[in-house]
Short mmCIF file of C-alpha atoms and ligand atoms in Angstrom, two decimals:
data_model
loop_
_atom_site.label_atom_id
_atom_site.label_comp_id
_atom_site.label_asym_id
_atom_site.label_seq_id
_atom_site.Cartn_x
_atom_site.Cartn_y
_atom_site.Cartn_z
CA MET A 334 3.10 26.28 -18.82
CA ILE A 335 4.54 24.80 -15.56
CA CYS A 336 7.79 26.05 -14.23
CA PHE A 337 9.93 24.62 -11.34
CA ASP A 338 13.76 23.99 -10.85
CA TYR A 339 14.85 20.10 -11.00
CA LEU A 340 17.60 19.12 -8.23
CA GLU A 341 19.08 15.25 -8.20
CA PRO A 342 20.71 15.14 -5.27
CA GLU A 343 22.99 12.19 -4.95
CA SER A 344 22.25 10.93 -1.34
CA LEU A 345 19.69 10.72 0.86
CA ALA A 346 21.03 13.21 3.49
CA GLU A 347 21.34 15.94 0.38
CA ALA A 348 17.80 15.05 -0.38
CA CYS A 349 16.94 15.43 3.36
CA ALA A 350 18.65 18.99 3.26
CA LEU A 351 17.50 20.05 0.08
CA LEU A 352 13.69 19.71 1.14
CA LYS A 353 14.44 21.36 4.28
CA LYS A 354 15.83 24.35 3.04
CA HIS A 355 13.49 24.63 0.66
CA GLY A 356 10.28 24.06 2.76
CA GLU A 357 7.10 24.32 1.64
CA ASP A 358 8.77 25.22 -2.20
CA ALA A 359 10.22 21.59 -2.70
CA ARG A 360 8.36 18.14 -3.14
CA PRO A 361 10.02 15.00 -4.04
CA ILE A 362 9.43 13.07 -7.10
CA ALA A 363 10.32 9.22 -7.75
CA GLY A 364 8.46 7.80 -11.04
CA GLY A 365 6.41 10.91 -11.18
CA THR A 366 3.15 9.02 -12.22
CA SER A 367 1.39 10.86 -9.67
CA LEU A 368 3.16 13.80 -9.22
CA LEU A 369 2.85 14.83 -12.47
CA ILE A 370 -0.75 14.52 -13.00
CA MET A 371 -0.96 16.72 -9.54
CA MET A 372 1.05 19.42 -11.22
CA ARG A 373 -0.69 19.74 -14.25
CA GLN A 374 -4.04 20.03 -12.82
CA HIS A 375 -2.36 22.56 -10.49
CA LEU A 376 -3.36 20.73 -7.80
CA LEU A 377 0.68 20.93 -6.84
CA MET A 378 2.66 23.71 -7.74
CA PRO A 379 6.11 22.92 -6.36
CA LYS A 380 9.03 25.84 -7.37
CA ILE A 381 11.57 22.84 -6.38
CA VAL A 382 11.42 19.16 -7.81
CA VAL A 383 13.64 17.02 -5.69
CA SER A 384 14.42 13.69 -7.67
CA LEU A 385 15.07 10.52 -5.88
CA GLU A 386 16.23 8.78 -8.48
CA LYS A 387 19.75 9.00 -7.95
CA ILE A 388 20.26 7.86 -4.14
CA PRO A 389 22.22 4.77 -4.26
CA ASP A 390 20.38 1.36 -3.49
CA PHE A 391 17.12 3.32 -3.42
CA GLY A 392 15.00 0.87 -4.95
CA ARG A 393 16.70 -2.31 -3.38
CA ILE A 394 14.75 -5.16 -2.20
CA VAL A 395 16.34 -7.73 0.31
CA PHE A 396 15.51 -10.27 2.12
CA ASP A 397 16.66 -12.34 5.46
CA ASP A 398 15.12 -15.02 7.31
CA GLN A 399 15.53 -13.16 10.88
CA GLU A 400 14.55 -9.72 9.95
CA GLY A 401 12.22 -10.05 6.89
CA LEU A 402 12.31 -8.50 3.56
CA ARG A 403 13.21 -4.54 2.92
CA ILE A 404 12.08 -3.02 -0.03
CA GLY A 405 13.54 0.60 -0.48
CA ALA A 406 11.21 3.49 -1.40
CA GLY A 407 12.21 3.54 -5.32
CA ALA A 408 11.63 0.00 -5.94
CA ARG A 409 9.17 -0.02 -9.10
CA HIS A 410 5.80 -1.97 -8.64
CA ARG A 411 6.96 -4.16 -11.64
CA ASP A 412 10.72 -4.81 -9.51
CA ILE A 413 8.56 -5.77 -6.49
CA GLU A 414 6.03 -8.01 -8.63
CA LEU A 415 9.20 -9.79 -10.40
CA SER A 416 11.29 -10.30 -7.49
CA PRO A 417 12.21 -13.76 -6.67
CA LEU A 418 12.39 -13.05 -3.28
CA VAL A 419 8.88 -11.79 -2.80
CA LYS A 420 7.57 -14.40 -5.06
CA ARG A 421 8.56 -17.00 -2.86
CA HIS A 422 8.30 -15.39 0.45
CA TYR A 423 5.67 -13.03 0.06
CA PRO A 424 3.13 -14.42 -2.16
CA LEU A 425 0.45 -11.54 -1.30
CA LEU A 426 2.80 -9.28 -2.56
CA HIS A 427 3.65 -10.88 -5.50
CA GLU A 428 -0.26 -11.03 -6.22
CA THR A 429 -0.82 -7.16 -5.12
CA PHE A 430 1.92 -5.62 -7.14
CA ARG A 431 0.74 -7.79 -10.62
CA LYS A 432 -2.57 -6.10 -10.27
CA VAL A 433 -1.41 -2.49 -9.99
CA ALA A 434 -2.79 -0.17 -13.02
CA GLN A 435 -0.81 -1.81 -16.14
CA PRO A 436 2.47 -2.35 -17.52
CA ARG A 437 3.51 0.72 -18.10
CA ILE A 438 2.69 2.60 -14.59
CA ARG A 439 4.32 -0.23 -12.54
CA ASN A 440 7.51 0.05 -15.00
CA MET A 441 7.69 4.12 -13.37
CA GLY A 442 5.59 4.34 -10.27
CA THR A 443 7.54 2.96 -6.79
CA ILE A 444 6.12 1.58 -3.80
CA GLY A 445 7.42 4.92 -2.28
CA GLY A 446 5.48 7.33 -4.28
CA ASN A 447 2.27 5.19 -4.11
CA LEU A 448 2.26 5.18 -0.21
CA ALA A 449 3.51 8.58 -0.04
CA ALA A 450 0.33 9.96 -2.34
CA GLY A 451 -1.95 8.84 0.54
CA ASP A 452 -4.31 7.57 -2.10
CA PRO A 453 -6.73 5.39 -0.51
CA LEU A 454 -7.62 3.76 -3.83
CA THR A 455 -3.94 1.98 -3.99
CA ASP A 456 -3.47 -1.54 -3.63
CA PRO A 457 -0.24 -2.11 -1.86
CA GLY A 458 -0.94 -0.69 1.09
CA ALA A 459 -3.42 -3.25 2.36
CA SER A 460 -1.14 -6.11 1.56
CA LEU A 461 1.52 -4.35 3.26
CA ILE A 462 -0.77 -3.39 6.26
CA ALA A 463 -1.94 -7.36 6.18
CA LEU A 464 1.63 -8.34 6.45
CA ASP A 465 2.60 -6.21 9.33
CA ALA A 466 4.70 -3.77 7.69
CA GLN A 467 6.73 -0.66 8.54
CA VAL A 468 7.85 2.46 7.19
CA ILE A 469 11.03 3.86 7.57
CA LEU A 470 10.79 7.83 7.20
CA ALA A 471 14.00 10.20 6.99
CA GLY A 472 14.23 13.88 8.26
CA ALA A 473 17.14 16.53 8.48
CA GLU A 474 16.45 15.35 11.98
CA GLY A 475 17.18 11.73 11.51
CA PRO A 476 15.17 8.56 10.69
CA ARG A 477 11.87 7.49 12.16
CA THR A 478 9.93 3.97 12.01
CA LEU A 479 6.07 3.76 12.02
CA PRO A 480 3.44 0.90 11.92
CA LEU A 481 2.54 1.27 8.39
CA GLU A 482 -1.39 1.51 9.78
CA GLU A 483 -0.60 4.81 11.52
CA PHE A 484 0.98 6.27 8.42
CA PHE A 485 -1.88 6.81 6.43
CA VAL A 486 -3.96 9.95 8.21
CA ASP A 487 -6.65 11.15 5.71
CA TYR A 488 -7.38 11.53 1.85
CA TYR A 489 -4.18 12.20 0.34
CA GLU A 490 -2.78 13.09 3.82
CA THR A 491 0.19 10.74 5.33
CA ALA A 492 2.51 11.12 8.82
CA LEU A 493 5.34 12.63 6.50
CA LYS A 494 6.31 15.64 8.27
CA PRO A 495 7.06 18.52 5.46
CA GLY A 496 10.97 17.36 4.35
CA GLU A 497 10.57 13.97 5.57
CA ILE A 498 11.34 11.05 2.57
CA LEU A 499 10.14 7.28 2.86
CA THR A 500 12.97 5.62 2.47
CA GLU A 501 11.71 1.63 3.29
CA ILE A 502 9.24 -0.72 3.98
CA HIS A 503 10.02 -3.41 6.37
CA VAL A 504 8.25 -6.22 6.28
CA PRO A 505 8.80 -9.38 8.88
CA PRO A 506 8.93 -12.69 8.15
CA PRO A 507 5.89 -14.32 7.41
CA ARG A 508 3.56 -14.83 10.56
CA ARG A 509 0.69 -16.30 8.96
CA PRO A 510 0.30 -18.58 5.96
CA GLY A 511 -2.94 -18.27 5.11
CA TRP A 512 -3.60 -15.39 2.71
CA SER A 513 -5.46 -13.70 0.27
CA HIS A 514 -5.86 -10.49 -2.11
CA ILE A 515 -8.98 -9.33 -3.79
CA LYS A 516 -9.15 -6.66 -6.11
CA PHE A 517 -12.68 -6.12 -7.08
CA THR A 518 -12.84 -4.13 -10.27
CA PRO A 519 -15.84 -4.74 -12.50
CA ARG A 520 -15.07 -2.05 -15.21
CA SER A 521 -11.18 -3.07 -16.43
CA VAL A 522 -8.71 -5.13 -14.84
CA GLU A 523 -6.45 -2.33 -14.57
CA ASP A 524 -9.04 0.41 -12.99
CA PHE A 525 -8.41 1.44 -9.17
CA ALA A 526 -10.34 -1.23 -7.24
CA THR A 527 -14.17 -0.57 -6.17
CA VAL A 528 -13.36 -2.60 -3.29
CA GLY A 529 -9.96 -3.91 -2.25
CA VAL A 530 -9.38 -6.78 0.45
CA ALA A 531 -6.06 -8.30 1.89
CA LEU A 532 -6.20 -10.69 4.69
CA THR A 533 -3.43 -13.12 6.39
CA LEU A 534 -4.28 -15.60 9.14
CA ALA A 535 -2.81 -18.78 10.79
CA VAL A 536 -5.30 -21.86 11.57
CA GLN A 537 -4.60 -24.54 13.97
CA ASN A 538 -6.62 -27.53 14.45
CA GLY A 539 -9.70 -25.73 13.14
CA SER A 540 -9.35 -22.02 15.10
CA CYS A 541 -7.86 -19.06 13.63
CA GLN A 542 -4.69 -18.46 15.80
CA ASP A 543 -4.54 -14.72 14.21
CA LEU A 544 -5.49 -12.81 11.46
CA ARG A 545 -4.81 -8.98 9.66
CA LEU A 546 -7.26 -7.87 7.35
CA ALA A 547 -6.77 -4.50 5.48
CA LEU A 548 -9.11 -3.04 3.07
CA ASN A 549 -8.75 0.22 0.22
CA SER A 550 -11.25 2.32 -1.41
CA VAL A 551 -13.62 1.78 1.57
CA ALA A 552 -12.53 5.03 3.37
CA SER A 553 -10.59 8.07 3.51
CA THR A 554 -7.93 6.10 4.11
CA ILE A 555 -6.39 2.78 3.44
CA ILE A 556 -7.77 1.12 6.95
CA ARG A 557 -7.55 -1.88 9.13
CA ALA A 558 -10.47 -3.67 10.55
CA LYS A 559 -9.64 -4.87 13.54
CA GLY A 560 -12.99 -5.00 15.16
CA ALA A 561 -13.84 -7.57 12.54
CA GLU A 562 -10.42 -9.22 13.18
CA GLU A 563 -11.76 -10.11 16.93
CA VAL A 564 -14.55 -11.99 15.19
CA LEU A 565 -12.07 -14.73 14.12
CA ARG A 566 -8.84 -14.43 16.20
CA GLY A 567 -9.24 -17.44 18.80
CA LYS A 568 -12.56 -18.99 17.46
CA GLU A 569 -13.10 -21.64 15.82
CA VAL A 570 -13.36 -21.17 11.76
CA THR A 571 -17.01 -22.24 10.50
CA GLU A 572 -18.75 -20.69 7.61
CA ALA A 573 -21.00 -18.92 10.14
CA ALA A 574 -17.98 -17.10 11.60
CA LEU A 575 -16.66 -16.00 8.40
CA ARG A 576 -19.84 -14.47 7.47
CA GLU A 577 -19.97 -12.65 10.29
CA LEU A 578 -16.30 -11.49 9.62
CA GLY A 579 -18.07 -9.99 6.67
CA GLU A 580 -20.56 -8.38 8.43
CA VAL A 581 -18.58 -6.70 10.84
CA ALA A 582 -16.03 -5.48 8.50
CA ALA A 583 -18.44 -3.40 6.45
CA THR A 584 -19.49 -1.76 10.01
CA GLU A 585 -15.91 -0.60 9.94
CA VAL A 586 -16.06 1.32 6.57
CA ASP A 587 -17.19 4.64 5.06
CA PRO A 588 -17.24 4.21 1.18
CA MET A 589 -17.87 6.97 -0.68
CA ASP A 590 -20.67 7.22 -3.43
CA ASP A 591 -18.50 7.78 -6.80
CA ASN A 592 -18.37 6.55 -10.54
CA ARG A 593 -17.51 2.93 -9.19
CA GLY A 594 -20.81 2.60 -7.09
CA SER A 595 -22.67 3.53 -4.18
CA SER A 596 -21.55 3.37 -0.66
CA GLU A 597 -24.16 1.00 0.08
CA TYR A 598 -23.02 -1.17 -2.74
CA LYS A 599 -19.73 -0.99 -1.92
CA ARG A 600 -20.41 -1.80 1.78
CA GLU A 601 -22.29 -5.13 0.40
CA LEU A 602 -19.17 -5.80 -1.62
CA VAL A 603 -17.21 -5.66 1.55
CA LYS A 604 -19.39 -8.03 3.35
CA VAL A 605 -19.41 -10.57 0.32
CA LEU A 606 -15.41 -10.40 -0.87
CA VAL A 607 -14.05 -10.17 3.18
CA CYS A 608 -16.02 -13.54 3.98
CA ARG A 609 -14.61 -14.92 0.53
CA ALA A 610 -11.07 -14.04 1.40
CA ALA A 611 -11.52 -15.37 4.63
CA ARG A 612 -12.10 -18.93 3.07
CA GLU A 613 -9.04 -18.87 0.50
CA ALA A 614 -6.92 -17.57 3.28
CA VAL A 615 -8.03 -20.53 5.36
CA ARG A 616 -7.63 -22.88 2.59
CA ARG A 617 -4.24 -21.81 1.69
CA ALA A 618 -3.45 -21.99 5.44
CA SER A 619 -4.96 -25.88 5.86
C1 LIG B 4 -3.35 5.45 -14.77
C2 LIG B 4 -3.05 5.15 -13.47
C3 LIG B 4 -3.49 3.90 -13.14
C4 LIG B 4 -2.91 3.77 -11.65
N1 LIG B 4 -3.79 2.54 -11.36
C5 LIG B 4 -3.25 1.96 -9.77
C6 LIG B 4 -3.77 0.66 -9.53
O1 LIG B 4 -4.62 0.15 -9.99
N2 LIG B 4 -3.38 0.59 -7.92
C7 LIG B 4 -2.49 1.04 -7.39
O2 LIG B 4 -2.00 0.68 -6.31
N3 LIG B 4 -1.95 2.43 -8.11
C8 LIG B 4 -2.46 2.90 -9.14
N4 LIG B 4 -1.71 4.17 -9.66
C9 LIG B 4 -1.08 4.94 -8.83
C10 LIG B 4 0.63 4.61 -9.06
O3 LIG B 4 0.54 3.36 -8.51
C11 LIG B 4 0.98 5.91 -8.55
O4 LIG B 4 0.77 6.86 -9.00
C12 LIG B 4 2.65 5.01 -8.15
O5 LIG B 4 2.66 4.23 -7.48
C13 LIG B 4 3.08 6.49 -7.64
O6 LIG B 4 4.63 6.50 -7.79
P1 LIG B 4 5.69 7.37 -8.36
O7 LIG B 4 6.69 6.78 -7.76
O8 LIG B 4 5.09 7.40 -9.78
O9 LIG B 4 5.31 8.61 -7.10
P2 LIG B 4 5.50 10.20 -7.93
O10 LIG B 4 4.63 10.34 -8.74
O11 LIG B 4 7.16 10.46 -8.18
O12 LIG B 4 5.12 10.56 -6.35
C14 LIG B 4 3.76 10.71 -5.80
C15 LIG B 4 3.59 11.53 -4.17
O13 LIG B 4 4.58 11.01 -3.51
C16 LIG B 4 5.83 11.62 -2.92
N5 LIG B 4 6.64 10.96 -2.85
C17 LIG B 4 7.35 10.41 -4.04
N6 LIG B 4 8.34 9.31 -3.35
C18 LIG B 4 8.80 9.88 -2.03
C19 LIG B 4 9.27 9.28 -1.18
N7 LIG B 4 9.95 8.31 -1.16
N8 LIG B 4 9.38 9.97 0.20
C20 LIG B 4 8.37 10.88 0.45
N9 LIG B 4 7.45 11.76 -0.65
C21 LIG B 4 7.86 10.78 -1.65
C22 LIG B 4 5.56 12.70 -4.17
O14 LIG B 4 6.49 14.09 -3.60
C23 LIG B 4 4.05 12.79 -4.52
O15 LIG B 4 3.65 14.04 -3.65
C24 LIG B 4 -2.14 4.58 -10.94
C25 LIG B 4 -1.97 5.51 -11.63
C26 LIG B 4 -1.98 6.13 -12.81
C27 LIG B 4 -1.58 7.40 -13.21
#
């Protein structure tokens, strides 16, 4: 039997104070899709579970031409997938969120819980990194902002300090019109990705002005492939350059052998899928 106290603070300040007060004994819960599995498997055994459900506006999604998109950490995957604002201004996010798990999980799981779990197999992180997203973290000492790519520290480890809550994801106005998201799942579309690729780029007069490439399921964290980006940034977009992009990306990953495939197989997939994603993004940008 699992025993714990369940607390339901009604404000962010109250939630932060409770987490500070109870320290290591406490853990926040949002949709519970990941935390409850961890608790059932006795991987995490919090004595106090602090619900984020009653924090006002915790799941709001707002967009402004100057500021971009602000997604409350409590927004559920399905809310983001179905948001007309997201669909219109950030098609990459719409495409990504519609591929997360299956509707039952998308109706419960939140973006905050997804990122805070620090699971490298999950999808939204790579697309958000490709869109230059930042995360806002709040603790008893006040808020701080981090680029999302610095938030993922190691396998199931993030930059969240004990007692901190991820409150918001900020995505600036889209800077690069070309985009692509590939979630390679040969076993079932509802499975975690064997390899995930998210890419945004801008092309002018046949040359790549700028790009961002991020990958999931190929290392201990979701990663940005900065070396590969340099292959194309400022260069003419040719088929050879796109192939080189994939080849360099494959040198930046460190996949594990698991039931989805060997590390060699995944590295080969990175080569092929990054090139394919870039081709699609160039087509959209042109
Ligand atoms: C069957 C299944 C299939 C899945 N498939 C996919 C998939 O294909 N792609 C994919 O991307 N994901 C997938 N997932 C993962 C899913 O997206 C996450 O479980 C979900 O997003 C977690 O959100 P949650 O609100 O349920 O988090 P919770 O389970 O409530 O919390 C997860 C962790 O984050 C912490 N936490 C929660 N919110 C915050 C916050 N705001 N600030 C700080 N810490 C917080 C909790 O303490 C806990 O450690 C799958 C999960 C399941 C169970």
